Amino acid sequence: MLTSPAPANFFKLAHSGMYNLGHTLECGQTFCWLPWEKGYLGVLGKHAVYVKSGSGYLAVETNPGLDKANITNYFQTHINFEAVIQSFPPQDRYLQAAIARYAGLRLVRQDPWECLASFLMSPLKQILQIRQVLMKLRSTYGAPISSFKKIGPVLYAFPDIPTIARCSELDLRAMQMGFRAKNLLKTSRQLESGLVDLCRLETLPYEEAKEQLTKLHGVGVKVADCVLLFAYGKQEAFPVDVWIARALRKLYFGRRKFDLDRATQFSKTHFGPNGGYAQQYLFHYVRNNPEILE
DNA sequence: CTCCAGGCGCCTT
DNA sequence: AAGGCGCATGGA
């Protein structure tokens, strides 16, 4: 019997406000989407996904197994995006410039384990290298996925916690992750032992969820904030990395004393409860226009 | 060649 | 409590 191409399901996700897929999928919140034809090719759970922009909607093509709720949850097409943008201080010319330049950059809602493992790779590594490490991890330890695209890259699911936990540190180092191998391995084993329950964090307020995440080896406040923002939708999470620290210092603090606590406090009073969204705009803005910080 | 990358844990004072 | 230091690897 001849194998026919895997069937595909189609979804149309309407959204209000702008939605720029390029800015959204290449701003550094996620690492494994591939530009493909006129959209992006990626994986949600165990399923291949192809997404492209329409006028006022996202057109999504998947192989069977994902329903519309799964996909909507990832792309967050249901949120009131205009309200988020309008919650920011109108007199902040830097943030407003970032919002204008990268209009339609959205936060998505990632799988917590994949997001956590991804940002465990981030310390002292460039985004390009993070992508490469994660792609190699997927193709080595992830389950291959049948794509509905006749021609295209082979896709792999993100390896689950037990799969990583069974690896040795040397196995993981072979993925070029260097000293981060121990952090990923130890965290996977801590999660398997039940030290932290990633599912339960969904129900906890921001501060308590952060306390849980930072119990994991290799997870400090920055990585925890990324996971809280990008996987749990805690929009008050404000990850302070080298770029954001530079931006805040240069653009907002002037000669005032700067440290992590002051930065966090500033994010609350200046940007408000959607500070994480502002952070991602500023991050993408200064990273792509570093002359702003000169 | 040197410098730096979406930091963190651990060790000193 | 606060500050210093090493860490793997590769791109610029």
PDB file of C-alpha atoms (C1' of nucleotides) in Angstrom:
ATOM      1  CA  MET A   1       0.000   0.000   0.000  1.00  0.00           C
ATOM      2  CA  LEU A   2       1.303   3.396  -0.937  1.00  0.00           C
ATOM      3  CA  THR A   3       1.588   5.938   1.791  1.00  0.00           C
ATOM      4  CA  SER A   4      -0.324   9.084   1.050  1.00  0.00           C
ATOM      5  CA  PRO A   5       0.878  12.457   2.324  1.00  0.00           C
ATOM      6  CA  ALA A   6      -0.266  13.147   5.864  1.00  0.00           C
ATOM      7  CA  PRO A   7      -3.599  14.979   5.842  1.00  0.00           C
ATOM      8  CA  ALA A   8      -3.683  18.546   7.065  1.00  0.00           C
ATOM      9  CA  ASN A   9      -6.136  20.522   9.142  1.00  0.00           C
ATOM     10  CA  PHE A  10      -6.710  24.210   8.559  1.00  0.00           C
ATOM     11  CA  PHE A  11      -7.595  26.880  11.064  1.00  0.00           C
ATOM     12  CA  LYS A  12      -8.267  30.553  10.703  1.00  0.00           C
ATOM     13  CA  LEU A  13      -7.542  32.523  13.872  1.00  0.00           C
ATOM     14  CA  ALA A  14      -9.074  35.973  13.810  1.00  0.00           C
ATOM     15  CA  HIS A  15      -7.395  38.669  15.880  1.00  0.00           C
ATOM     16  CA  SER A  16      -7.986  42.299  16.706  1.00  0.00           C
ATOM     17  CA  GLY A  17      -5.131  44.766  16.322  1.00  0.00           C
ATOM     18  CA  MET A  18      -1.896  44.037  14.519  1.00  0.00           C
ATOM     19  CA  TYR A  19      -0.149  40.684  14.469  1.00  0.00           C
ATOM     20  CA  ASN A  20       3.311  40.580  12.870  1.00  0.00           C
ATOM     21  CA  LEU A  21       4.499  36.979  12.708  1.00  0.00           C
ATOM     22  CA  GLY A  22       8.088  37.871  11.835  1.00  0.00           C
ATOM     23  CA  HIS A  23       8.549  40.156  14.816  1.00  0.00           C
ATOM     24  CA  THR A  24       6.666  37.739  17.050  1.00  0.00           C
ATOM     25  CA  LEU A  25       8.595  34.593  16.152  1.00  0.00           C
ATOM     26  CA  GLU A  26      12.028  36.195  15.726  1.00  0.00           C
ATOM     27  CA  CYS A  27      12.170  38.576  18.682  1.00  0.00           C
ATOM     28  CA  GLY A  28      13.953  36.107  20.924  1.00  0.00           C
ATOM     29  CA  GLN A  29      11.054  34.756  22.977  1.00  0.00           C
ATOM     30  CA  THR A  30      11.085  31.514  20.986  1.00  0.00           C
ATOM     31  CA  PHE A  31      13.828  29.768  19.032  1.00  0.00           C
ATOM     32  CA  CYS A  32      12.618  27.002  16.762  1.00  0.00           C
ATOM     33  CA  TRP A  33      10.348  28.492  14.112  1.00  0.00           C
ATOM     34  CA  LEU A  34      11.714  28.291  10.562  1.00  0.00           C
ATOM     35  CA  PRO A  35      10.863  30.859   7.912  1.00  0.00           C
ATOM     36  CA  TRP A  36       9.162  28.817   5.235  1.00  0.00           C
ATOM     37  CA  GLU A  37       7.508  29.950   2.041  1.00  0.00           C
ATOM     38  CA  LYS A  38       5.390  32.931   3.080  1.00  0.00           C
ATOM     39  CA  GLY A  39       5.106  31.956   6.746  1.00  0.00           C
ATOM     40  CA  TYR A  40       6.782  29.864   9.433  1.00  0.00           C
ATOM     41  CA  LEU A  41       7.121  26.156  10.025  1.00  0.00           C
ATOM     42  CA  GLY A  42       7.356  24.782  13.558  1.00  0.00           C
ATOM     43  CA  VAL A  43       6.160  22.254  16.082  1.00  0.00           C
ATOM     44  CA  LEU A  44       3.543  22.431  18.810  1.00  0.00           C
ATOM     45  CA  GLY A  45       3.588  19.373  21.036  1.00  0.00           C
ATOM     46  CA  LYS A  46       3.940  16.439  18.660  1.00  0.00           C
ATOM     47  CA  HIS A  47       2.461  18.234  15.677  1.00  0.00           C
ATOM     48  CA  ALA A  48       3.872  20.105  12.715  1.00  0.00           C
ATOM     49  CA  VAL A  49       2.475  23.590  12.267  1.00  0.00           C
ATOM     50  CA  TYR A  50       2.660  25.982   9.360  1.00  0.00           C
ATOM     51  CA  VAL A  51       1.443  29.507  10.020  1.00  0.00           C
ATOM     52  CA  LYS A  52       1.150  32.580   7.856  1.00  0.00           C
ATOM     53  CA  SER A  53      -0.481  35.966   8.163  1.00  0.00           C
ATOM     54  CA  GLY A  54      -3.792  36.861   6.609  1.00  0.00           C
ATOM     55  CA  SER A  55      -5.656  40.117   6.745  1.00  0.00           C
ATOM     56  CA  GLY A  56      -6.930  40.233  10.335  1.00  0.00           C
ATOM     57  CA  TYR A  57      -6.228  36.567  10.968  1.00  0.00           C
ATOM     58  CA  LEU A  58      -3.540  33.889  11.132  1.00  0.00           C
ATOM     59  CA  ALA A  59      -3.864  30.967   8.737  1.00  0.00           C
ATOM     60  CA  VAL A  60      -2.647  27.808  10.437  1.00  0.00           C
ATOM     61  CA  GLU A  61      -2.090  24.415   8.894  1.00  0.00           C
ATOM     62  CA  THR A  62      -1.316  21.406  11.098  1.00  0.00           C
ATOM     63  CA  ASN A  63      -1.336  17.677  10.997  1.00  0.00           C
ATOM     64  CA  PRO A  64      -4.236  16.122  12.922  1.00  0.00           C
ATOM     65  CA  GLY A  65      -4.247  16.136  16.703  1.00  0.00           C
ATOM     66  CA  LEU A  66      -4.237  19.822  17.497  1.00  0.00           C
ATOM     67  CA  ASP A  67      -7.518  21.615  17.968  1.00  0.00           C
ATOM     68  CA  LYS A  68      -8.247  25.288  17.569  1.00  0.00           C
ATOM     69  CA  ALA A  69      -8.004  25.920  21.320  1.00  0.00           C
ATOM     70  CA  ASN A  70      -4.424  24.559  21.414  1.00  0.00           C
ATOM     71  CA  ILE A  71      -3.351  26.801  18.597  1.00  0.00           C
ATOM     72  CA  THR A  72      -5.172  29.860  19.855  1.00  0.00           C
ATOM     73  CA  ASN A  73      -3.561  29.369  23.244  1.00  0.00           C
ATOM     74  CA  TYR A  74      -0.114  29.378  21.651  1.00  0.00           C
ATOM     75  CA  PHE A  75      -0.558  32.369  19.374  1.00  0.00           C
ATOM     76  CA  GLN A  76      -2.735  34.310  21.839  1.00  0.00           C
ATOM     77  CA  THR A  77      -4.867  35.652  19.033  1.00  0.00           C
ATOM     78  CA  HIS A  78      -7.813  36.149  21.404  1.00  0.00           C
ATOM     79  CA  ILE A  79      -6.233  38.815  23.615  1.00  0.00           C
ATOM     80  CA  ASN A  80      -7.097  42.481  23.537  1.00  0.00           C
ATOM     81  CA  PHE A  81      -3.784  43.577  22.088  1.00  0.00           C
ATOM     82  CA  GLU A  82      -4.759  47.229  21.682  1.00  0.00           C
ATOM     83  CA  ALA A  83      -5.531  47.455  25.382  1.00  0.00           C
ATOM     84  CA  VAL A  84      -2.046  46.168  26.227  1.00  0.00           C
ATOM     85  CA  ILE A  85      -0.395  48.749  23.985  1.00  0.00           C
ATOM     86  CA  GLN A  86      -2.597  51.526  25.313  1.00  0.00           C
ATOM     87  CA  SER A  87      -1.657  50.666  28.899  1.00  0.00           C
ATOM     88  CA  PHE A  88       1.863  52.018  28.303  1.00  0.00           C
ATOM     89  CA  PRO A  89       2.917  55.596  29.102  1.00  0.00           C
ATOM     90  CA  PRO A  90       2.230  57.669  25.963  1.00  0.00           C
ATOM     91  CA  GLN A  91       5.038  60.093  26.804  1.00  0.00           C
ATOM     92  CA  ASP A  92       7.713  57.359  26.757  1.00  0.00           C
ATOM     93  CA  ARG A  93       9.311  58.093  23.400  1.00  0.00           C
ATOM     94  CA  TYR A  94      11.622  55.073  23.452  1.00  0.00           C
ATOM     95  CA  LEU A  95       8.929  52.518  24.100  1.00  0.00           C
ATOM     96  CA  GLN A  96       6.571  54.239  21.693  1.00  0.00           C
ATOM     97  CA  ALA A  97       9.288  54.212  19.026  1.00  0.00           C
ATOM     98  CA  ALA A  98       9.813  50.490  19.619  1.00  0.00           C
ATOM     99  CA  ILE A  99       6.075  49.844  19.352  1.00  0.00           C
ATOM    100  CA  ALA A 100       5.928  51.818  16.111  1.00  0.00           C
ATOM    101  CA  ARG A 101       8.999  50.186  14.607  1.00  0.00           C
ATOM    102  CA  TYR A 102       8.005  46.631  15.566  1.00  0.00           C
ATOM    103  CA  ALA A 103       4.245  47.010  15.411  1.00  0.00           C
ATOM    104  CA  GLY A 104       2.396  43.751  15.855  1.00  0.00           C
ATOM    105  CA  LEU A 105       5.062  42.012  17.920  1.00  0.00           C
ATOM    106  CA  ARG A 106       3.078  39.738  20.231  1.00  0.00           C
ATOM    107  CA  LEU A 107       3.922  37.474  23.129  1.00  0.00           C
ATOM    108  CA  VAL A 108       3.029  33.839  22.531  1.00  0.00           C
ATOM    109  CA  ARG A 109       2.304  31.175  25.160  1.00  0.00           C
ATOM    110  CA  GLN A 110       4.891  28.404  25.049  1.00  0.00           C
ATOM    111  CA  ASP A 111       5.046  25.006  26.665  1.00  0.00           C
ATOM    112  CA  PRO A 112       6.621  25.516  30.119  1.00  0.00           C
ATOM    113  CA  TRP A 113       9.162  22.700  29.919  1.00  0.00           C
ATOM    114  CA  GLU A 114      10.330  23.623  26.426  1.00  0.00           C
ATOM    115  CA  CYS A 115      10.560  27.273  27.402  1.00  0.00           C
ATOM    116  CA  LEU A 116      12.428  26.492  30.619  1.00  0.00           C
ATOM    117  CA  ALA A 117      14.878  24.178  28.869  1.00  0.00           C
ATOM    118  CA  SER A 118      15.388  26.770  26.140  1.00  0.00           C
ATOM    119  CA  PHE A 119      16.260  29.582  28.508  1.00  0.00           C
ATOM    120  CA  LEU A 120      18.545  27.298  30.504  1.00  0.00           C
ATOM    121  CA  MET A 121      20.678  27.541  27.359  1.00  0.00           C
ATOM    122  CA  SER A 122      20.680  31.338  27.377  1.00  0.00           C
ATOM    123  CA  PRO A 123      23.366  32.324  29.906  1.00  0.00           C
ATOM    124  CA  LEU A 124      26.431  33.647  28.074  1.00  0.00           C
ATOM    125  CA  LYS A 125      25.154  32.487  24.708  1.00  0.00           C
ATOM    126  CA  GLN A 126      24.001  34.386  21.644  1.00  0.00           C
ATOM    127  CA  ILE A 127      20.477  33.826  20.365  1.00  0.00           C
ATOM    128  CA  LEU A 128      21.804  32.239  17.172  1.00  0.00           C
ATOM    129  CA  GLN A 129      23.760  29.713  19.233  1.00  0.00           C
ATOM    130  CA  ILE A 130      20.762  29.004  21.451  1.00  0.00           C
ATOM    131  CA  ARG A 131      18.775  28.188  18.337  1.00  0.00           C
ATOM    132  CA  GLN A 132      21.478  25.860  17.061  1.00  0.00           C
ATOM    133  CA  VAL A 133      21.786  24.002  20.349  1.00  0.00           C
ATOM    134  CA  LEU A 134      18.035  23.555  20.643  1.00  0.00           C
ATOM    135  CA  MET A 135      17.689  22.346  17.062  1.00  0.00           C
ATOM    136  CA  LYS A 136      20.413  19.773  17.651  1.00  0.00           C
ATOM    137  CA  LEU A 137      18.767  18.688  20.906  1.00  0.00           C
ATOM    138  CA  ARG A 138      15.473  18.228  19.074  1.00  0.00           C
ATOM    139  CA  SER A 139      16.944  16.259  16.171  1.00  0.00           C
ATOM    140  CA  THR A 140      18.976  14.029  18.498  1.00  0.00           C
ATOM    141  CA  TYR A 141      16.483  13.314  21.288  1.00  0.00           C
ATOM    142  CA  GLY A 142      13.091  14.468  19.970  1.00  0.00           C
ATOM    143  CA  ALA A 143      10.561  12.294  18.179  1.00  0.00           C
ATOM    144  CA  PRO A 144      10.513  12.902  14.422  1.00  0.00           C
ATOM    145  CA  ILE A 145       7.267  14.365  13.189  1.00  0.00           C
ATOM    146  CA  SER A 146       5.498  13.611   9.960  1.00  0.00           C
ATOM    147  CA  SER A 147       4.967  16.854   8.154  1.00  0.00           C
ATOM    148  CA  PHE A 148       2.136  17.552   5.774  1.00  0.00           C
ATOM    149  CA  LYS A 149       4.564  19.517   3.632  1.00  0.00           C
ATOM    150  CA  LYS A 150       5.786  17.403   0.757  1.00  0.00           C
ATOM    151  CA  ILE A 151       9.193  19.024   0.762  1.00  0.00           C
ATOM    152  CA  GLY A 152      10.664  20.609   3.812  1.00  0.00           C
ATOM    153  CA  PRO A 153      12.970  20.120   6.758  1.00  0.00           C
ATOM    154  CA  VAL A 154      12.388  17.116   8.993  1.00  0.00           C
ATOM    155  CA  LEU A 155      10.740  18.329  12.171  1.00  0.00           C
ATOM    156  CA  TYR A 156      11.216  16.970  15.676  1.00  0.00           C
ATOM    157  CA  ALA A 157       9.226  17.290  18.868  1.00  0.00           C
ATOM    158  CA  PHE A 158      10.995  18.845  21.828  1.00  0.00           C
ATOM    159  CA  PRO A 159      12.372  15.998  23.982  1.00  0.00           C
ATOM    160  CA  ASP A 160      10.327  15.460  27.127  1.00  0.00           C
ATOM    161  CA  ILE A 161      11.603  15.595  30.697  1.00  0.00           C
ATOM    162  CA  PRO A 162      12.283  11.845  31.173  1.00  0.00           C
ATOM    163  CA  THR A 163      14.220  11.712  27.918  1.00  0.00           C
ATOM    164  CA  ILE A 164      16.542  14.490  29.042  1.00  0.00           C
ATOM    165  CA  ALA A 165      16.765  13.100  32.570  1.00  0.00           C
ATOM    166  CA  ARG A 166      18.034   9.773  31.216  1.00  0.00           C
ATOM    167  CA  CYS A 167      20.909  11.481  29.394  1.00  0.00           C
ATOM    168  CA  SER A 168      24.387  11.817  30.797  1.00  0.00           C
ATOM    169  CA  GLU A 169      26.060  15.180  31.122  1.00  0.00           C
ATOM    170  CA  LEU A 170      28.426  14.179  28.316  1.00  0.00           C
ATOM    171  CA  ASP A 171      25.454  13.324  26.064  1.00  0.00           C
ATOM    172  CA  LEU A 172      24.147  16.830  26.524  1.00  0.00           C
ATOM    173  CA  ARG A 173      27.546  18.464  26.192  1.00  0.00           C
ATOM    174  CA  ALA A 174      27.716  16.849  22.774  1.00  0.00           C
ATOM    175  CA  MET A 175      24.885  19.243  21.825  1.00  0.00           C
ATOM    176  CA  GLN A 176      27.418  22.100  22.265  1.00  0.00           C
ATOM    177  CA  MET A 177      25.728  23.412  25.374  1.00  0.00           C
ATOM    178  CA  GLY A 178      28.889  23.594  27.437  1.00  0.00           C
ATOM    179  CA  PHE A 179      28.484  24.227  31.151  1.00  0.00           C
ATOM    180  CA  ARG A 180      24.703  24.565  30.655  1.00  0.00           C
ATOM    181  CA  ALA A 181      24.506  20.773  30.219  1.00  0.00           C
ATOM    182  CA  LYS A 182      24.728  20.229  33.962  1.00  0.00           C
ATOM    183  CA  ASN A 183      21.982  22.785  34.607  1.00  0.00           C
ATOM    184  CA  LEU A 184      19.597  21.220  32.092  1.00  0.00           C
ATOM    185  CA  LEU A 185      20.312  17.726  33.341  1.00  0.00           C
ATOM    186  CA  LYS A 186      19.958  18.573  37.020  1.00  0.00           C
ATOM    187  CA  THR A 187      16.795  20.590  36.442  1.00  0.00           C
ATOM    188  CA  SER A 188      15.223  17.746  34.435  1.00  0.00           C
ATOM    189  CA  ARG A 189      15.947  15.350  37.293  1.00  0.00           C
ATOM    190  CA  GLN A 190      14.632  17.795  39.894  1.00  0.00           C
ATOM    191  CA  LEU A 191      11.425  18.072  37.886  1.00  0.00           C
ATOM    192  CA  GLU A 192      11.145  14.298  37.605  1.00  0.00           C
ATOM    193  CA  SER A 193      11.585  13.992  41.355  1.00  0.00           C
ATOM    194  CA  GLY A 194       8.714  16.401  41.901  1.00  0.00           C
ATOM    195  CA  LEU A 195      10.716  19.200  43.502  1.00  0.00           C
ATOM    196  CA  VAL A 196       8.708  21.619  41.361  1.00  0.00           C
ATOM    197  CA  ASP A 197       5.426  20.907  39.600  1.00  0.00           C
ATOM    198  CA  LEU A 198       5.389  22.911  36.366  1.00  0.00           C
ATOM    199  CA  CYS A 199       1.646  22.338  35.909  1.00  0.00           C
ATOM    200  CA  ARG A 200       0.810  23.768  39.313  1.00  0.00           C
ATOM    201  CA  LEU A 201       2.688  27.012  38.600  1.00  0.00           C
ATOM    202  CA  GLU A 202      -0.149  27.912  36.270  1.00  0.00           C
ATOM    203  CA  THR A 203      -2.360  28.537  39.277  1.00  0.00           C
ATOM    204  CA  LEU A 204       0.156  30.448  41.405  1.00  0.00           C
ATOM    205  CA  PRO A 205       0.601  34.208  41.496  1.00  0.00           C
ATOM    206  CA  TYR A 206       3.744  35.612  39.907  1.00  0.00           C
ATOM    207  CA  GLU A 207       5.925  35.906  43.014  1.00  0.00           C
ATOM    208  CA  GLU A 208       5.133  32.406  44.288  1.00  0.00           C
ATOM    209  CA  ALA A 209       5.650  30.818  40.880  1.00  0.00           C
ATOM    210  CA  LYS A 210       9.002  32.603  40.626  1.00  0.00           C
ATOM    211  CA  GLU A 211      10.020  31.273  44.037  1.00  0.00           C
ATOM    212  CA  GLN A 212       9.282  27.745  42.797  1.00  0.00           C
ATOM    213  CA  LEU A 213      11.176  28.106  39.523  1.00  0.00           C
ATOM    214  CA  THR A 214      14.326  29.487  41.127  1.00  0.00           C
ATOM    215  CA  LYS A 215      14.592  26.325  43.239  1.00  0.00           C
ATOM    216  CA  LEU A 216      15.716  24.590  40.044  1.00  0.00           C
ATOM    217  CA  HIS A 217      19.438  24.363  39.368  1.00  0.00           C
ATOM    218  CA  GLY A 218      20.547  26.927  36.823  1.00  0.00           C
ATOM    219  CA  VAL A 219      17.331  28.941  37.092  1.00  0.00           C
ATOM    220  CA  GLY A 220      17.986  32.423  38.443  1.00  0.00           C
ATOM    221  CA  VAL A 221      15.685  35.427  38.411  1.00  0.00           C
ATOM    222  CA  LYS A 222      16.280  36.231  34.754  1.00  0.00           C
ATOM    223  CA  VAL A 223      15.547  32.753  33.403  1.00  0.00           C
ATOM    224  CA  ALA A 224      12.585  32.437  35.765  1.00  0.00           C
ATOM    225  CA  ASP A 225      11.144  35.710  34.504  1.00  0.00           C
ATOM    226  CA  CYS A 226      11.486  34.579  30.890  1.00  0.00           C
ATOM    227  CA  VAL A 227       9.587  31.371  31.633  1.00  0.00           C
ATOM    228  CA  LEU A 228       6.938  33.210  33.634  1.00  0.00           C
ATOM    229  CA  LEU A 229       6.443  35.683  30.811  1.00  0.00           C
ATOM    230  CA  PHE A 230       6.756  33.452  27.756  1.00  0.00           C
ATOM    231  CA  ALA A 231       5.171  30.225  29.049  1.00  0.00           C
ATOM    232  CA  TYR A 232       2.867  31.237  31.894  1.00  0.00           C
ATOM    233  CA  GLY A 233       1.662  34.576  30.596  1.00  0.00           C
ATOM    234  CA  LYS A 234       2.609  36.481  33.760  1.00  0.00           C
ATOM    235  CA  GLN A 235       2.813  39.865  32.089  1.00  0.00           C
ATOM    236  CA  GLU A 236       4.307  41.622  35.088  1.00  0.00           C
ATOM    237  CA  ALA A 237       7.433  39.466  34.701  1.00  0.00           C
ATOM    238  CA  PHE A 238      10.238  41.757  33.513  1.00  0.00           C
ATOM    239  CA  PRO A 239      13.386  39.815  32.565  1.00  0.00           C
ATOM    240  CA  VAL A 240      16.467  41.984  33.056  1.00  0.00           C
ATOM    241  CA  ASP A 241      19.235  40.765  30.779  1.00  0.00           C
ATOM    242  CA  VAL A 242      22.334  42.602  29.580  1.00  0.00           C
ATOM    243  CA  TRP A 243      20.414  44.389  26.801  1.00  0.00           C
ATOM    244  CA  ILE A 244      17.552  45.547  28.985  1.00  0.00           C
ATOM    245  CA  ALA A 245      19.981  46.608  31.702  1.00  0.00           C
ATOM    246  CA  ARG A 246      21.905  48.700  29.194  1.00  0.00           C
ATOM    247  CA  ALA A 247      18.696  50.153  27.783  1.00  0.00           C
ATOM    248  CA  LEU A 248      17.262  51.110  31.160  1.00  0.00           C
ATOM    249  CA  ARG A 249      20.555  52.599  32.298  1.00  0.00           C
ATOM    250  CA  LYS A 250      21.053  54.634  29.176  1.00  0.00           C
ATOM    251  CA  LEU A 251      17.507  55.641  28.300  1.00  0.00           C
ATOM    252  CA  TYR A 252      15.729  55.886  31.660  1.00  0.00           C
ATOM    253  CA  PHE A 253      18.101  56.039  34.623  1.00  0.00           C
ATOM    254  CA  GLY A 254      20.604  58.674  33.514  1.00  0.00           C
ATOM    255  CA  ARG A 255      22.930  59.196  36.477  1.00  0.00           C
ATOM    256  CA  ARG A 256      20.651  57.542  39.003  1.00  0.00           C
ATOM    257  CA  LYS A 257      21.954  54.428  40.696  1.00  0.00           C
ATOM    258  CA  PHE A 258      21.056  51.258  38.848  1.00  0.00           C
ATOM    259  CA  ASP A 259      20.728  47.676  40.059  1.00  0.00           C
ATOM    260  CA  LEU A 260      18.365  44.752  39.547  1.00  0.00           C
ATOM    261  CA  ASP A 261      15.977  45.736  42.333  1.00  0.00           C
ATOM    262  CA  ARG A 262      15.732  49.301  41.063  1.00  0.00           C
ATOM    263  CA  ALA A 263      15.161  48.041  37.524  1.00  0.00           C
ATOM    264  CA  THR A 264      12.358  45.755  38.697  1.00  0.00           C
ATOM    265  CA  GLN A 265      10.747  48.508  40.721  1.00  0.00           C
ATOM    266  CA  PHE A 266      11.004  50.873  37.759  1.00  0.00           C
ATOM    267  CA  SER A 267       9.271  48.366  35.489  1.00  0.00           C
ATOM    268  CA  LYS A 268       6.295  48.266  37.849  1.00  0.00           C
ATOM    269  CA  THR A 269       5.896  52.005  38.338  1.00  0.00           C
ATOM    270  CA  HIS A 270       6.752  53.076  34.800  1.00  0.00           C
ATOM    271  CA  PHE A 271       5.460  50.313  32.526  1.00  0.00           C
ATOM    272  CA  GLY A 272       2.777  48.858  34.794  1.00  0.00           C
ATOM    273  CA  PRO A 273       1.214  45.380  34.934  1.00  0.00           C
ATOM    274  CA  ASN A 274       2.078  44.622  31.288  1.00  0.00           C
ATOM    275  CA  GLY A 275       5.753  45.414  31.844  1.00  0.00           C
ATOM    276  CA  GLY A 276       6.812  42.142  30.266  1.00  0.00           C
ATOM    277  CA  TYR A 277       5.329  43.191  26.961  1.00  0.00           C
ATOM    278  CA  ALA A 278       7.207  46.497  27.141  1.00  0.00           C
ATOM    279  CA  GLN A 279      10.374  44.597  27.959  1.00  0.00           C
ATOM    280  CA  GLN A 280      10.105  42.498  24.818  1.00  0.00           C
ATOM    281  CA  TYR A 281       9.568  45.554  22.627  1.00  0.00           C
ATOM    282  CA  LEU A 282      12.560  47.323  24.138  1.00  0.00           C
ATOM    283  CA  PHE A 283      14.688  44.202  23.932  1.00  0.00           C
ATOM    284  CA  HIS A 284      13.984  43.700  20.247  1.00  0.00           C
ATOM    285  CA  TYR A 285      14.350  47.426  19.556  1.00  0.00           C
ATOM    286  CA  VAL A 286      17.771  47.957  21.128  1.00  0.00           C
ATOM    287  CA  ARG A 287      19.138  44.631  19.945  1.00  0.00           C
ATOM    288  CA  ASN A 288      18.352  45.496  16.339  1.00  0.00           C
ATOM    289  CA  ASN A 289      19.254  49.175  16.671  1.00  0.00           C
ATOM    290  CA  PRO A 290      22.232  49.165  19.040  1.00  0.00           C
ATOM    291  CA  GLU A 291      23.200  52.697  18.017  1.00  0.00           C
ATOM    292  CA  ILE A 292      20.403  53.877  20.303  1.00  0.00           C
ATOM    293  CA  LEU A 293      22.569  52.893  23.242  1.00  0.00           C
ATOM    294  CA  GLU A 294      25.701  54.737  22.112  1.00  0.00           C
TER     295      GLU A 294
ATOM    296  C1'  DC B   1      44.250  37.800  18.106  1.00  0.00           C
ATOM    297  C1'  DT B   2      40.511  39.738  21.715  1.00  0.00           C
ATOM    298  C1'  DC B   3      35.878  40.523  23.111  1.00  0.00           C
ATOM    299  C1'  DC B   4      31.359  39.171  24.186  1.00  0.00           C
ATOM    300  C1'  DA B   5      26.984  36.549  24.276  1.00  0.00           C
ATOM    301  C1'  DG B   6      18.862  37.096  26.722  1.00  0.00           C
ATOM    302  C1'  DG B   7      23.434  34.559  33.910  1.00  0.00           C
ATOM    303  C1'  DC B   8      24.185  31.590  37.488  1.00  0.00           C
ATOM    304  C1'  DG B   9      26.168  29.197  41.531  1.00  0.00           C
ATOM    305  C1'  DC B  10      29.414  29.439  44.753  1.00  0.00           C
ATOM    306  C1'  DC B  11      32.954  31.351  47.288  1.00  0.00           C
ATOM    307  C1'  DT B  12      34.896  35.233  49.791  1.00  0.00           C
ATOM    308  C1'  DT B  13      34.645  39.328  52.869  1.00  0.00           C
TER     309       DT B  13
ATOM    310  C1'  DA C   1      24.328  41.464  52.351  1.00  0.00           C
ATOM    311  C1'  DA C   2      27.336  42.436  48.785  1.00  0.00           C
ATOM    312  C1'  DG C   3      30.957  41.640  45.558  1.00  0.00           C
ATOM    313  C1'  DG C   4      34.216  38.641  42.769  1.00  0.00           C
ATOM    314  C1'  DC C   5      35.021  34.760  39.858  1.00  0.00           C
ATOM    315  C1'  DG C   6      34.825  30.798  36.712  1.00  0.00           C
ATOM    316  C1'  DC C   7      32.268  28.796  33.342  1.00  0.00           C
ATOM    317  C1'  DA C   8      32.086  26.368  27.353  1.00  0.00           C
ATOM    318  C1'  DT C   9      31.666  27.661  22.859  1.00  0.00           C
ATOM    319  C1'  DG C  10      31.547  30.168  18.671  1.00  0.00           C
ATOM    320  C1'  DG C  11      30.570  34.493  16.107  1.00  0.00           C
ATOM    321  C1'  DA C  12      32.111  39.155  15.251  1.00  0.00           C
TER     322       DA C  12
END
